[in-house]
PDB file of C-alpha atoms in Angstrom:
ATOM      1  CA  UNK A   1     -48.462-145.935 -30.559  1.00  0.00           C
ATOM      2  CA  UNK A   2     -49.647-145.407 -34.186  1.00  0.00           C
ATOM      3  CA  UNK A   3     -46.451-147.214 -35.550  1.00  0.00           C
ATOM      4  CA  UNK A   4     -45.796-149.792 -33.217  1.00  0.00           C
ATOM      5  CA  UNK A   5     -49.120-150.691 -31.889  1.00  0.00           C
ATOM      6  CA  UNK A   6     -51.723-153.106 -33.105  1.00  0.00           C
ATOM      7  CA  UNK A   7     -54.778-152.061 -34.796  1.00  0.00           C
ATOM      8  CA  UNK A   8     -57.733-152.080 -32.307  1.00  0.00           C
ATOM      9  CA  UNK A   9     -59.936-155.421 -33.004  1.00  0.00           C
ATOM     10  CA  UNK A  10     -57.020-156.921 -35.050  1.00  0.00           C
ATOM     11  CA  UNK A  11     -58.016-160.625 -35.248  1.00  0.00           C
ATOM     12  CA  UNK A  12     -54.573-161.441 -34.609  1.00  0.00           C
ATOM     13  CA  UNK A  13     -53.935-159.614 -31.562  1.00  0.00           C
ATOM     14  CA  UNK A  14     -53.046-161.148 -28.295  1.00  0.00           C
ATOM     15  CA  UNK A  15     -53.946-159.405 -25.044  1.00  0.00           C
ATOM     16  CA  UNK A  16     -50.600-159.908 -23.617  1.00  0.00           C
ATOM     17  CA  UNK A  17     -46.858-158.051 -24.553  1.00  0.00           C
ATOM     18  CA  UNK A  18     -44.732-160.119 -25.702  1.00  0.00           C
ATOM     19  CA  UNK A  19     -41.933-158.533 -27.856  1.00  0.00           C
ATOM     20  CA  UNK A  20     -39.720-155.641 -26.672  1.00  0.00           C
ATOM     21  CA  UNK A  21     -38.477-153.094 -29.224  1.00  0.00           C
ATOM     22  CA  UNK A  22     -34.399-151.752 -28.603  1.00  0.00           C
ATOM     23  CA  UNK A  23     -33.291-148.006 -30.117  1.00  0.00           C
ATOM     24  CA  UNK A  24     -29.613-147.566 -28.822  1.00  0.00           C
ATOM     25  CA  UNK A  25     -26.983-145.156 -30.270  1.00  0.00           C
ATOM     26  CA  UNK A  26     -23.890-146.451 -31.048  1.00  0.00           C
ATOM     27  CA  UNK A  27     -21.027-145.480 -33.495  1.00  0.00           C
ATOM     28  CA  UNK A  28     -23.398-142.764 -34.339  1.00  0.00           C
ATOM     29  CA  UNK A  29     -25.907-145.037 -35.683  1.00  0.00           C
ATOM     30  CA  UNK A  30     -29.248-145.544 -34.439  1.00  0.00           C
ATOM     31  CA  UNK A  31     -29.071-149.464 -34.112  1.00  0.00           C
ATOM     32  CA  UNK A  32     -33.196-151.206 -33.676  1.00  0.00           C
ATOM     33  CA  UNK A  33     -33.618-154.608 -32.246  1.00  0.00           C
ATOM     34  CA  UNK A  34     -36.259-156.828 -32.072  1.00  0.00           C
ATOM     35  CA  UNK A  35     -36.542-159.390 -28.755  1.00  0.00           C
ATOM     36  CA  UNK A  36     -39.408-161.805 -27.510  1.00  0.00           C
ATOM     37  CA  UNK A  37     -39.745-162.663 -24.435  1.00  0.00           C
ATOM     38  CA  UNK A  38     -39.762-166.092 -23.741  1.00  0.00           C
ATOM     39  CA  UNK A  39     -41.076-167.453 -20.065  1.00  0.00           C
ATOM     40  CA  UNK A  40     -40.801-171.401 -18.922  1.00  0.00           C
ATOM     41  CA  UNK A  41     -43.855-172.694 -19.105  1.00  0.00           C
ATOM     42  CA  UNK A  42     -45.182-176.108 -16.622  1.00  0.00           C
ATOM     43  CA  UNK A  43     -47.747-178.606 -17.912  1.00  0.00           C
ATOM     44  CA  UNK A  44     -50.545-177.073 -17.149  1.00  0.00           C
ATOM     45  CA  UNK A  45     -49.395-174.047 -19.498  1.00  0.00           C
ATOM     46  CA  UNK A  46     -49.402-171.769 -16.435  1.00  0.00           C
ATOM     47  CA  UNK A  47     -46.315-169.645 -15.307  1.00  0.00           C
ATOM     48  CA  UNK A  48     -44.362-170.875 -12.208  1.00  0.00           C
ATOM     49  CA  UNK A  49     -44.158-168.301  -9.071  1.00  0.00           C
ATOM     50  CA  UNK A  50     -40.532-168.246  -9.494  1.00  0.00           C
ATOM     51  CA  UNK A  51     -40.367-168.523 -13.192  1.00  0.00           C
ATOM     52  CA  UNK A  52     -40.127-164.810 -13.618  1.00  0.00           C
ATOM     53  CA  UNK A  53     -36.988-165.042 -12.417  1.00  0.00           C
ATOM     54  CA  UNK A  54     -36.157-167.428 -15.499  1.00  0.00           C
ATOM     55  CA  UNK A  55     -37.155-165.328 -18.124  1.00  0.00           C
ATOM     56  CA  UNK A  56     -34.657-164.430 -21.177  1.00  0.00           C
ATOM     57  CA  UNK A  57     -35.033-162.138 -24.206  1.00  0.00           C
ATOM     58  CA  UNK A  58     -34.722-163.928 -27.797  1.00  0.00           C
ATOM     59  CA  UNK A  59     -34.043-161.908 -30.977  1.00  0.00           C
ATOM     60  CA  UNK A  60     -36.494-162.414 -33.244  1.00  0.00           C
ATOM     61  CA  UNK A  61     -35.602-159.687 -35.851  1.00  0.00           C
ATOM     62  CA  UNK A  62     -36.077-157.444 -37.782  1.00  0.00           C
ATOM     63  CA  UNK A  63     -32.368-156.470 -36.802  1.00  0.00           C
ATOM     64  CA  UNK A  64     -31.275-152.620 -38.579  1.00  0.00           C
ATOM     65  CA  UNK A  65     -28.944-149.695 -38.546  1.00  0.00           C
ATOM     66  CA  UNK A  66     -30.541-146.321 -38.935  1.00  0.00           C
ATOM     67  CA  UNK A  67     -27.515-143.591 -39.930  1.00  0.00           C
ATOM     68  CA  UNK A  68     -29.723-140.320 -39.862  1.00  0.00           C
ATOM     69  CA  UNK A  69     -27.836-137.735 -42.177  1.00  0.00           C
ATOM     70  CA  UNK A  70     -30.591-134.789 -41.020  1.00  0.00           C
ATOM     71  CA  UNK A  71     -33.329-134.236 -39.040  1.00  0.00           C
ATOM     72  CA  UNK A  72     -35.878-131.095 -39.305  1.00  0.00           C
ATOM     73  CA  UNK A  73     -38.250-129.725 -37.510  1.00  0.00           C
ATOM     74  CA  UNK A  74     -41.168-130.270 -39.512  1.00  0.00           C
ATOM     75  CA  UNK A  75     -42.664-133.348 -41.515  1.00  0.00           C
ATOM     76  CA  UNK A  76     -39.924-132.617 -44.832  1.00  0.00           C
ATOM     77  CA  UNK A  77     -38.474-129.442 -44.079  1.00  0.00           C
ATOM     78  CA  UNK A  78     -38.143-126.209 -41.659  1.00  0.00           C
ATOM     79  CA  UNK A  79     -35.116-125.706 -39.383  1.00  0.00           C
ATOM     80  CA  UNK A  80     -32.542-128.646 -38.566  1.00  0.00           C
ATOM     81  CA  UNK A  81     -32.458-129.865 -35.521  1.00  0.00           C
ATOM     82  CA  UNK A  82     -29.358-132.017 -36.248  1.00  0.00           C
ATOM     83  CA  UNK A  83     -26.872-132.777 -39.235  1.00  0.00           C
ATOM     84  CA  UNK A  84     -24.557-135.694 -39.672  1.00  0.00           C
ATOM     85  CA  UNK A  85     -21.230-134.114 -39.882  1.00  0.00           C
ATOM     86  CA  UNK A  86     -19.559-137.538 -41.005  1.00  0.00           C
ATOM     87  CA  UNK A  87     -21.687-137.904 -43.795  1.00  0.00           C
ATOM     88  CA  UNK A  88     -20.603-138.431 -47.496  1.00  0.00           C
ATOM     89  CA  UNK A  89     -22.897-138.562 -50.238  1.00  0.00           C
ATOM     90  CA  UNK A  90     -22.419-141.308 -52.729  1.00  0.00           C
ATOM     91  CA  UNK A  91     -22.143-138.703 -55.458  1.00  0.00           C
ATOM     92  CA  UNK A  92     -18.999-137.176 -53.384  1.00  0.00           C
ATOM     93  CA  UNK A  93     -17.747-140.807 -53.063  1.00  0.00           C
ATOM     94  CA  UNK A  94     -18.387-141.436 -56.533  1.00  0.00           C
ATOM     95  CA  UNK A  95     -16.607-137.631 -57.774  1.00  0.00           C
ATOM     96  CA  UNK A  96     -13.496-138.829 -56.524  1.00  0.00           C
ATOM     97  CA  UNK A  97     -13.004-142.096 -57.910  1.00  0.00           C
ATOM     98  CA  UNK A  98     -13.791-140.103 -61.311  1.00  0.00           C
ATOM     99  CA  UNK A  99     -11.314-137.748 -60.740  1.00  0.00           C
ATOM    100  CA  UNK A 100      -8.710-140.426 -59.550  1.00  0.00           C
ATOM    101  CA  UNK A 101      -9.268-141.929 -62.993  1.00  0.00           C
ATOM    102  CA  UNK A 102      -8.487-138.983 -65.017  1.00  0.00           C
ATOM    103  CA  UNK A 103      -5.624-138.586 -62.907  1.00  0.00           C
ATOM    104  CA  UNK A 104      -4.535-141.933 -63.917  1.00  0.00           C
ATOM    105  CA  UNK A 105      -5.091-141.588 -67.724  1.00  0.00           C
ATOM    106  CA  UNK A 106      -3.970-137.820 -67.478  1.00  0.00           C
ATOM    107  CA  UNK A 107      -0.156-139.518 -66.204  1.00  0.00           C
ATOM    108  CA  UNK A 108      -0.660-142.109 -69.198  1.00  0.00           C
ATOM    109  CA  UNK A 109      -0.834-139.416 -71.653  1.00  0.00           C
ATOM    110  CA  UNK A 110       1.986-137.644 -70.166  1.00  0.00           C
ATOM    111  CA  UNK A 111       4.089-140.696 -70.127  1.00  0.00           C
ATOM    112  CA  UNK A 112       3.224-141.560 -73.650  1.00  0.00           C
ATOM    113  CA  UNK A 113       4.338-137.704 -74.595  1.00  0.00           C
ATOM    114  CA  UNK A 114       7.833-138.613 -72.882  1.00  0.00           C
ATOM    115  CA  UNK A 115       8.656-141.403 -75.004  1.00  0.00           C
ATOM    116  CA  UNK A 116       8.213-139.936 -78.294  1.00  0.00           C
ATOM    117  CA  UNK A 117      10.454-137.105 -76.976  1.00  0.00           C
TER     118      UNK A 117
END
Protein backbone atom coordinates (compact mmCIF):
# COMPACT_ATOMS: atom_id res chain seq x y z
CA UNK A 1 0.00 0.00 0.00
CA UNK A 2 2.78 2.58 0.69
CA UNK A 3 4.10 2.22 -2.98
CA UNK A 4 1.19 1.76 -4.95
CA UNK A 5 -1.44 3.60 -3.13
CA UNK A 6 -2.51 7.19 -3.24
CA UNK A 7 -1.68 9.60 -0.63
CA UNK A 8 -4.70 10.08 1.73
CA UNK A 9 -6.50 13.59 0.76
CA UNK A 10 -4.58 13.65 -2.60
CA UNK A 11 -6.55 16.28 -4.59
CA UNK A 12 -6.29 14.11 -7.45
CA UNK A 13 -7.65 11.03 -6.16
CA UNK A 14 -10.72 9.36 -7.41
CA UNK A 15 -12.81 7.19 -5.10
CA UNK A 16 -13.07 4.48 -7.56
CA UNK A 17 -10.15 1.67 -8.93
CA UNK A 18 -9.50 2.00 -12.02
CA UNK A 19 -6.04 0.63 -13.11
CA UNK A 20 -4.85 -2.94 -12.39
CA UNK A 21 -1.14 -3.56 -11.78
CA UNK A 22 0.39 -7.22 -13.53
CA UNK A 23 3.80 -8.97 -11.82
CA UNK A 24 4.21 -12.30 -13.85
CA UNK A 25 7.44 -14.38 -14.14
CA UNK A 26 8.49 -15.27 -17.29
CA UNK A 27 11.91 -16.20 -18.90
CA UNK A 28 13.10 -15.57 -15.45
CA UNK A 29 12.23 -12.03 -15.54
CA UNK A 30 9.85 -10.34 -13.44
CA UNK A 31 7.75 -8.65 -16.31
CA UNK A 32 5.16 -5.36 -14.67
CA UNK A 33 2.22 -4.19 -16.61
CA UNK A 34 0.11 -1.46 -16.36
CA UNK A 35 -3.90 -1.88 -17.54
CA UNK A 36 -7.04 0.47 -17.13
CA UNK A 37 -10.05 -0.64 -17.08
CA UNK A 38 -12.27 0.71 -19.43
CA UNK A 39 -16.34 0.14 -18.99
CA UNK A 40 -19.08 1.30 -21.84
CA UNK A 41 -20.59 4.03 -20.70
CA UNK A 42 -24.69 5.19 -21.88
CA UNK A 43 -25.73 8.85 -22.09
CA UNK A 44 -26.55 9.43 -18.97
CA UNK A 45 -22.81 8.51 -17.92
CA UNK A 46 -24.18 5.60 -15.86
CA UNK A 47 -23.02 1.89 -16.31
CA UNK A 48 -25.45 -0.52 -18.09
CA UNK A 49 -26.68 -3.76 -15.96
CA UNK A 50 -25.08 -5.88 -18.47
CA UNK A 51 -22.17 -3.72 -19.29
CA UNK A 52 -19.95 -5.51 -16.86
CA UNK A 53 -19.97 -8.10 -19.01
CA UNK A 54 -18.35 -5.66 -21.71
CA UNK A 55 -15.55 -4.58 -19.89
CA UNK A 56 -11.81 -4.89 -21.39
CA UNK A 57 -8.38 -4.07 -19.91
CA UNK A 58 -6.24 -1.31 -21.90
CA UNK A 59 -2.47 -0.94 -21.36
CA UNK A 60 -1.71 2.19 -20.35
CA UNK A 61 2.01 1.73 -19.38
CA UNK A 62 4.49 2.01 -17.72
CA UNK A 63 5.43 -1.44 -19.43
CA UNK A 64 9.09 -3.07 -17.67
CA UNK A 65 11.27 -6.07 -17.18
CA UNK A 66 12.67 -6.53 -13.72
CA UNK A 67 15.81 -9.29 -13.99
CA UNK A 68 16.59 -9.57 -10.13
CA UNK A 69 20.34 -10.77 -9.89
CA UNK A 70 19.89 -11.15 -5.74
CA UNK A 71 17.63 -10.80 -3.19
CA UNK A 72 18.49 -10.60 0.76
CA UNK A 73 16.90 -10.80 3.62
CA UNK A 74 17.26 -7.50 4.95
CA UNK A 75 16.89 -3.83 3.50
CA UNK A 76 20.85 -4.06 1.69
CA UNK A 77 22.26 -7.03 3.07
CA UNK A 78 21.98 -10.27 5.48
CA UNK A 79 21.42 -13.78 4.08
CA UNK A 80 20.21 -14.42 0.33
CA UNK A 81 17.19 -15.60 -0.18
CA UNK A 82 17.80 -16.09 -3.95
CA UNK A 83 20.69 -15.59 -6.61
CA UNK A 84 20.42 -15.35 -10.34
CA UNK A 85 22.48 -18.17 -11.52
CA UNK A 86 22.30 -16.87 -15.27
CA UNK A 87 23.66 -13.71 -14.46
CA UNK A 88 26.76 -12.02 -16.09
CA UNK A 89 28.13 -8.90 -14.99
CA UNK A 90 28.98 -6.39 -17.62
CA UNK A 91 32.53 -6.32 -16.33
CA UNK A 92 32.66 -10.31 -17.10
CA UNK A 93 31.08 -9.46 -20.51
CA UNK A 94 33.36 -6.74 -21.00
CA UNK A 95 36.80 -9.10 -19.68
CA UNK A 96 36.27 -11.21 -22.49
CA UNK A 97 35.98 -9.08 -25.36
CA UNK A 98 39.42 -7.63 -23.86
CA UNK A 99 40.94 -10.75 -23.80
CA UNK A 100 39.57 -11.75 -27.34
CA UNK A 101 41.44 -8.65 -28.50
CA UNK A 102 44.76 -9.49 -27.21
CA UNK A 103 44.22 -12.74 -28.60
CA UNK A 104 43.79 -11.17 -31.88
CA UNK A 105 46.84 -8.80 -31.78
CA UNK A 106 48.84 -11.57 -29.82
CA UNK A 107 48.29 -13.90 -33.47
CA UNK A 108 49.28 -10.54 -35.39
CA UNK A 109 52.51 -10.39 -33.69
CA UNK A 110 53.12 -13.95 -34.15
CA UNK A 111 52.33 -13.78 -37.77
CA UNK A 112 54.46 -10.76 -38.28
CA UNK A 113 57.46 -12.89 -36.42
CA UNK A 114 56.83 -15.67 -39.23
CA UNK A 115 57.48 -13.56 -42.08
CA UNK A 116 60.69 -12.13 -41.18
CA UNK A 117 61.75 -15.77 -40.51
Amino acid sequence: MQIFATPKDHRKAKPFHDHVFVFSIVDDHIWFRNYQISVPHNEIDKVDKGGLDKMTLVEVGPRFCLNPIKIFGGSFGGPTLFENPFYVSPNQIRALEKRKKAGKYAKKVKAKVRRKM
